[in-house]
Coordinates of C-alpha atoms in Angstrom, one line a residue:
M770 CA -9.0 -0.8 -25.8
K771 CA -12.3 0.6 -25.3
K772 CA -12.6 -1.2 -21.9
I773 CA -9.3 0.1 -21.0
I774 CA -10.7 4.1 -21.8
L775 CA -13.8 3.2 -19.7
V776 CA -11.9 1.9 -16.9
L777 CA -9.1 5.4 -17.1
G778 CA -12.3 7.4 -17.0
F779 CA -13.7 5.8 -14.0
L780 CA -10.6 6.3 -12.1
F781 CA -10.3 10.0 -13.0
M782 CA -13.9 10.7 -12.5
E783 CA -13.2 9.9 -8.5
N784 CA -10.0 11.9 -8.6
F785 CA -10.6 14.5 -6.0
V786 CA -12.4 12.3 -3.7
F787 CA -10.2 12.2 -0.2
S788 CA -9.9 8.9 1.5
Q789 CA -7.3 6.3 2.5
G790 CA -4.4 5.7 0.6
C791 CA -2.4 2.6 1.5
S792 CA 1.0 3.9 1.0
D793 CA 2.1 3.9 4.5
A794 CA 0.2 1.0 6.3
G795 CA 1.2 -1.5 3.2
I796 CA -1.1 -3.7 3.0
C797 CA -2.5 -2.6 -0.4
S798 CA 0.7 -3.4 -2.1
V799 CA 1.5 -6.9 -0.4
N800 CA -0.3 -8.8 -3.5
H801 CA 3.3 -7.9 -4.7
G802 CA 4.3 -11.6 -3.0
F803 CA 1.7 -13.1 -5.2
Q804 CA 3.2 -12.1 -8.5
S805 CA 5.4 -14.7 -10.4
E806 CA 5.6 -13.0 -13.9
T807 CA 9.3 -13.9 -14.3
K808 CA 9.4 -17.5 -13.0
Q809 CA 12.8 -18.2 -15.5
F810 CA 14.8 -15.6 -12.9
K811 CA 15.3 -16.6 -9.4
N812 CA 16.3 -12.9 -8.2
T813 CA 14.5 -9.4 -9.1
L814 CA 15.4 -5.7 -7.9
E815 CA 12.8 -3.3 -8.0
F816 CA 13.3 0.4 -8.0
A817 CA 10.0 2.5 -7.7
A818 CA 9.0 6.1 -7.1
I819 CA 5.4 7.6 -5.5
Y820 CA 3.9 10.5 -5.8
S821 CA 0.5 11.2 -4.2
L822 CA -1.7 13.9 -2.9
G823 CA -3.0 13.8 0.9
E824 CA -5.1 15.7 3.3
S825 CA -5.1 19.4 3.3
D826 CA -2.2 20.9 1.1
V827 CA 0.1 17.4 2.1
R828 CA 2.3 16.3 -1.0
Y829 CA 4.3 13.0 -0.9
F830 CA 7.2 11.4 -2.3
S831 CA 7.6 8.1 -1.7
P832 CA 10.5 5.7 -3.2
Y833 CA 11.4 2.3 -2.5
I834 CA 13.6 -0.5 -3.3
S835 CA 12.9 -4.2 -3.2
Y836 CA 14.4 -7.2 -3.8
A837 CA 12.6 -11.0 -4.7
K838 CA 14.6 -14.4 -4.1
R839 CA 12.5 -17.3 -5.8
F840 CA 14.0 -20.9 -4.2
N841 CA 12.1 -22.8 -6.1
E842 CA 8.8 -23.3 -8.2
R843 CA 6.9 -22.9 -4.7
F844 CA 8.7 -20.7 -2.3
S845 CA 9.8 -17.1 -2.5
F846 CA 11.2 -14.4 -0.5
T847 CA 10.3 -10.6 -0.8
S848 CA 12.0 -7.7 0.9
K849 CA 11.0 -3.9 0.6
V850 CA 12.5 -0.4 2.3
T851 CA 10.5 2.8 2.0
L852 CA 11.0 6.5 2.5
S853 CA 9.1 8.8 2.7
T854 CA 9.2 12.7 2.3
A855 CA 5.9 14.7 3.5
D856 CA 5.6 18.4 2.2
G857 CA 2.7 21.0 3.4
S858 CA 2.1 24.1 5.6
F859 CA 3.7 22.5 8.6
G860 CA 7.2 21.8 6.6
T861 CA 8.8 19.4 5.1
R862 CA 10.1 16.3 6.4
T863 CA 12.1 13.2 5.2
Q864 CA 12.7 9.8 6.7
L865 CA 12.8 6.0 5.9
G866 CA 9.7 4.7 6.6
D867 CA 9.6 0.8 7.0
A868 CA 10.9 -2.7 6.1
F869 CA 8.8 -5.6 4.5
L870 CA 9.9 -9.0 4.8
I871 CA 7.4 -11.3 3.0
G872 CA 7.4 -15.2 2.5
N873 CA 5.2 -16.8 -0.4
Y874 CA 4.4 -20.4 -1.1
T875 CA 2.6 -21.3 -4.6
F876 CA 0.4 -24.7 -4.8
K877 CA 0.7 -26.9 -7.9
E878 CA -1.9 -25.3 -10.8
N879 CA -5.3 -27.6 -11.1
S880 CA -7.9 -27.1 -13.9
K881 CA -6.2 -23.8 -14.3
K882 CA -6.6 -22.4 -11.4
Q883 CA -3.7 -21.8 -8.9
W884 CA -3.6 -21.3 -5.3
S885 CA -0.8 -19.0 -3.2
V886 CA -0.7 -18.0 0.3
L887 CA 2.0 -15.5 2.3
T888 CA 2.8 -14.1 5.7
G889 CA 5.0 -11.6 6.6
F890 CA 6.2 -8.6 8.7
K891 CA 6.6 -5.2 8.7
F892 CA 9.2 -3.4 10.5
P893 CA 9.3 0.7 11.1
F894 CA 12.2 2.8 11.2
T895 CA 10.6 5.5 13.4
A896 CA 8.4 5.6 16.3
S897 CA 6.2 8.3 14.5
N898 CA 6.9 11.1 16.0
L899 CA 9.2 13.0 13.6
K900 CA 9.3 16.3 14.7
I901 CA 9.9 20.0 12.7
N902 CA 11.8 22.9 14.5
G903 CA 10.7 20.9 17.9
Y904 CA 6.9 20.8 17.0
S905 CA 4.8 17.4 17.2
L906 CA 3.4 16.4 13.5
P907 CA 0.6 14.7 13.2
L908 CA 0.7 11.0 11.2
D909 CA 0.0 12.6 7.6
Y910 CA 3.8 14.0 8.0
Q911 CA 4.9 10.9 9.4
S912 CA 7.0 8.3 7.6
S913 CA 5.8 5.4 9.4
L914 CA 2.7 4.5 11.4
G915 CA 5.4 2.7 14.2
T916 CA 3.9 -0.5 14.6
I917 CA 5.2 -3.9 13.8
D918 CA 2.7 -5.7 11.8
L919 CA 1.9 -9.3 10.9
F920 CA 0.8 -10.2 7.2
L921 CA -1.8 -13.1 6.1
G922 CA -2.8 -13.5 2.8
I923 CA -4.2 -15.9 -0.1
N924 CA -4.6 -15.7 -3.5
L925 CA -6.7 -17.6 -6.6
H926 CA -5.4 -17.2 -10.1
Y927 CA -7.8 -18.1 -12.6
K928 CA -7.2 -17.6 -16.3
K929 CA -6.9 -13.3 -16.5
W930 CA -8.2 -13.2 -13.2
D931 CA -6.7 -12.6 -9.6
F932 CA -8.4 -12.7 -6.2
N933 CA -6.5 -11.9 -3.4
S934 CA -7.3 -11.1 0.2
A935 CA -5.0 -10.4 3.2
V936 CA -5.1 -9.1 6.9
Q937 CA -2.7 -6.6 8.4
I938 CA -2.2 -7.0 12.3
P939 CA -0.5 -4.8 14.4
I940 CA 1.1 -7.1 17.0
F941 CA 3.9 -4.1 18.7
N942 CA 2.7 -0.7 19.2
L943 CA 5.8 1.4 19.3
N944 CA 4.2 4.8 18.3
K945 CA 5.3 7.7 20.4
N946 CA 3.3 10.1 18.3
S947 CA 2.4 13.6 20.5
Y948 CA 0.6 15.5 18.1
F949 CA -2.7 17.3 19.6
K950 CA -5.0 19.4 17.4
E951 CA -5.6 21.9 20.1
Y952 CA -2.1 23.0 19.8
G953 CA -1.8 22.5 16.4
G954 CA -3.1 25.8 14.7
T955 CA -5.7 23.8 12.5
D956 CA -8.6 21.4 12.4
D957 CA -6.9 19.5 9.6
F958 CA -5.6 16.7 11.7
P959 CA -7.3 14.9 14.5
S960 CA -5.0 14.2 17.8
T961 CA -2.9 11.0 17.7
N962 CA -1.2 11.6 20.8
L963 CA 0.3 7.8 21.7
F964 CA -1.7 6.5 18.4
Q965 CA -3.2 3.2 18.5
R966 CA -4.3 1.5 15.4
K967 CA -6.6 -1.2 14.6
S968 CA -6.2 -4.1 12.0
D969 CA -7.1 -3.8 8.3
A970 CA -8.6 -6.4 6.2
L971 CA -8.7 -6.5 2.4
L972 CA -10.0 -8.2 -0.8
R973 CA -8.9 -7.4 -4.3
A974 CA -9.9 -8.6 -7.8
T975 CA -7.8 -8.1 -10.8
Y976 CA -7.8 -8.8 -14.6
S977 CA -5.4 -9.1 -16.7
I978 CA -5.0 -7.8 -20.4
K979 CA -2.2 -8.5 -22.7
T980 CA -1.3 -6.9 -26.3
L981 CA -0.6 -9.8 -28.7
N982 CA 3.1 -9.0 -28.8
K983 CA 2.8 -9.5 -24.9
K984 CA 5.0 -6.2 -24.7
F985 CA 2.0 -4.4 -23.0
A986 CA 0.0 -5.1 -19.9
F987 CA -2.8 -3.5 -18.3
K988 CA -4.1 -4.8 -15.0
P989 CA -7.2 -2.9 -13.6
N990 CA -8.2 -3.6 -9.9
V991 CA -10.2 -2.9 -7.0
L992 CA -9.6 -2.9 -3.7
F993 CA -12.0 -3.0 -0.7
I994 CA -10.1 -2.4 2.7
Y995 CA -12.1 -2.9 5.9
H996 CA -10.9 -0.7 8.9
L997 CA -11.6 -3.3 11.7
G998 CA -12.1 -1.1 14.7
E999 CA -12.0 2.2 16.1
D1000 CA -8.2 3.7 16.4
S1001 CA -7.6 5.7 19.5
F1002 CA -5.5 8.1 21.4
E1003 CA -4.7 9.5 24.7
N1004 CA -5.8 12.9 25.2
I1005 CA -4.8 15.8 27.3
F1006 CA -6.5 14.5 30.3
A1007 CA -3.8 11.3 29.9
Q1008 CA -6.9 9.3 29.0
R1009 CA -7.7 6.7 26.3
E1010 CA -10.1 7.9 23.6
N1011 CA -11.5 6.3 20.3
I1012 CA -11.9 8.2 17.1
N1013 CA -15.2 8.1 16.0
G1014 CA -15.5 7.2 12.5
S1015 CA -12.0 5.7 12.0
D1016 CA -13.3 2.1 11.6
G1017 CA -15.3 1.1 8.2
L1018 CA -14.9 0.6 4.4
T1019 CA -12.7 2.1 1.8
I1020 CA -13.1 1.2 -1.8
N1021 CA -9.9 2.4 -4.3
G1022 CA -9.7 1.8 -7.7
N1023 CA -6.4 1.1 -9.4
L1024 CA -5.0 0.6 -13.0
I1025 CA -1.6 -0.6 -13.9
T1026 CA 0.2 -0.2 -17.0
S1027 CA 3.5 -2.4 -17.6
Y1028 CA 5.7 -2.7 -20.4
K1029 CA 8.7 -5.0 -21.1
I1030 CA 11.5 -3.5 -22.2
A1031 CA 13.4 -6.7 -22.5
K1032 CA 13.5 -10.4 -21.4
Q1033 CA 14.9 -9.3 -17.8
S1034 CA 13.7 -6.0 -17.2
S1035 CA 9.9 -3.9 -17.3
L1036 CA 8.6 -0.7 -16.4
E1037 CA 5.1 0.0 -14.7
L1038 CA 2.7 3.0 -14.5
S1039 CA 0.2 2.5 -11.5
L1040 CA -2.9 5.3 -11.2
A1041 CA -4.8 4.9 -7.9
T1042 CA -7.9 7.2 -6.4
P1043 CA -10.6 6.2 -4.1
F1044 CA -14.4 5.6 -4.5
V1045 CA -15.7 5.2 -1.1
V1046 CA -14.3 6.8 1.9
R1047 CA -14.2 6.2 6.0
D1048 CA -15.5 9.3 7.7
V1049 CA -12.3 9.8 9.7
R1050 CA -8.6 9.0 8.7
P1051 CA -6.5 9.9 11.9
D1052 CA -3.7 7.5 10.9
G1053 CA -2.5 9.8 7.8
L1054 CA -3.4 7.4 5.1
T1055 CA -5.4 10.0 3.2
R1056 CA -4.9 10.1 -0.4
S1057 CA -6.6 11.4 -3.3
F1058 CA -4.7 10.6 -6.0
V1059 CA -1.7 8.4 -6.4
L1060 CA 0.8 7.9 -9.0
G1061 CA 3.7 5.2 -9.1
L1062 CA 6.4 4.5 -11.4
Q1063 CA 8.5 1.2 -11.1
Y1064 CA 11.1 -0.4 -12.8
Q1065 CA 11.9 -4.0 -12.5
Y1066 CA 15.2 -6.0 -13.7
S1067 CA 15.6 -9.7 -13.1
F1068 CA 18.3 -11.9 -13.1

């Protein structure tokens, strides 16, 4: 219990540092495709709501619904649809975000080690150019980045540890954002007109602690996310311009607490905050605090 309290204290110590969140891009939650807590059931429904704080005064409420299908002991499939409400000084905008389709293959356990791999895609519901009263909005107010992305990942499960890595690669850019900070009336958000985003790479380590009755589980984990290049936009002279400082490393801390209500259902609470930041986050993924509540039902 002392270890858990220390982890909680460490997380909240950094609570007011602004950094990359991940709730929009998707790579931070792709590890759900590796989870295999309910092997005795073929189907799992997941309902979640996420509250987070972003750049300037922007607040987010982001529910999603997910369905997972286990075809056999080795292969499973997960789908997810997201919704996002962004509220701040520009106004309030609600829109469907992205659809995720992820396939996972688990290899046979050997010497307490079990490997699994995943691949999948993210499809946007918008071109990232939602407006309020005809005015263009920065990416912080958009429900999607407007790209079709490819996910590739690998996971090692050993005793109480999980180590996974993944890459998220934009393969088709449908982004039609038209926001210029020169006309936005504030310097809080960079220009993102016709935004083009680079890939992300992730490395995560998770340690699982369960109570004796196995009702509660605690999963402190740390995420290293490296943005593999500088993003770019088209300036007011119709020339493509790199956004200096938009590449580099982000480190996020996360604590997941789950409670098993019954054999088929569970609740999960997730708290996340950043430790290390990128200099510039034009993609609208800035979060200082993320709180998520999830209900899971298997059948």
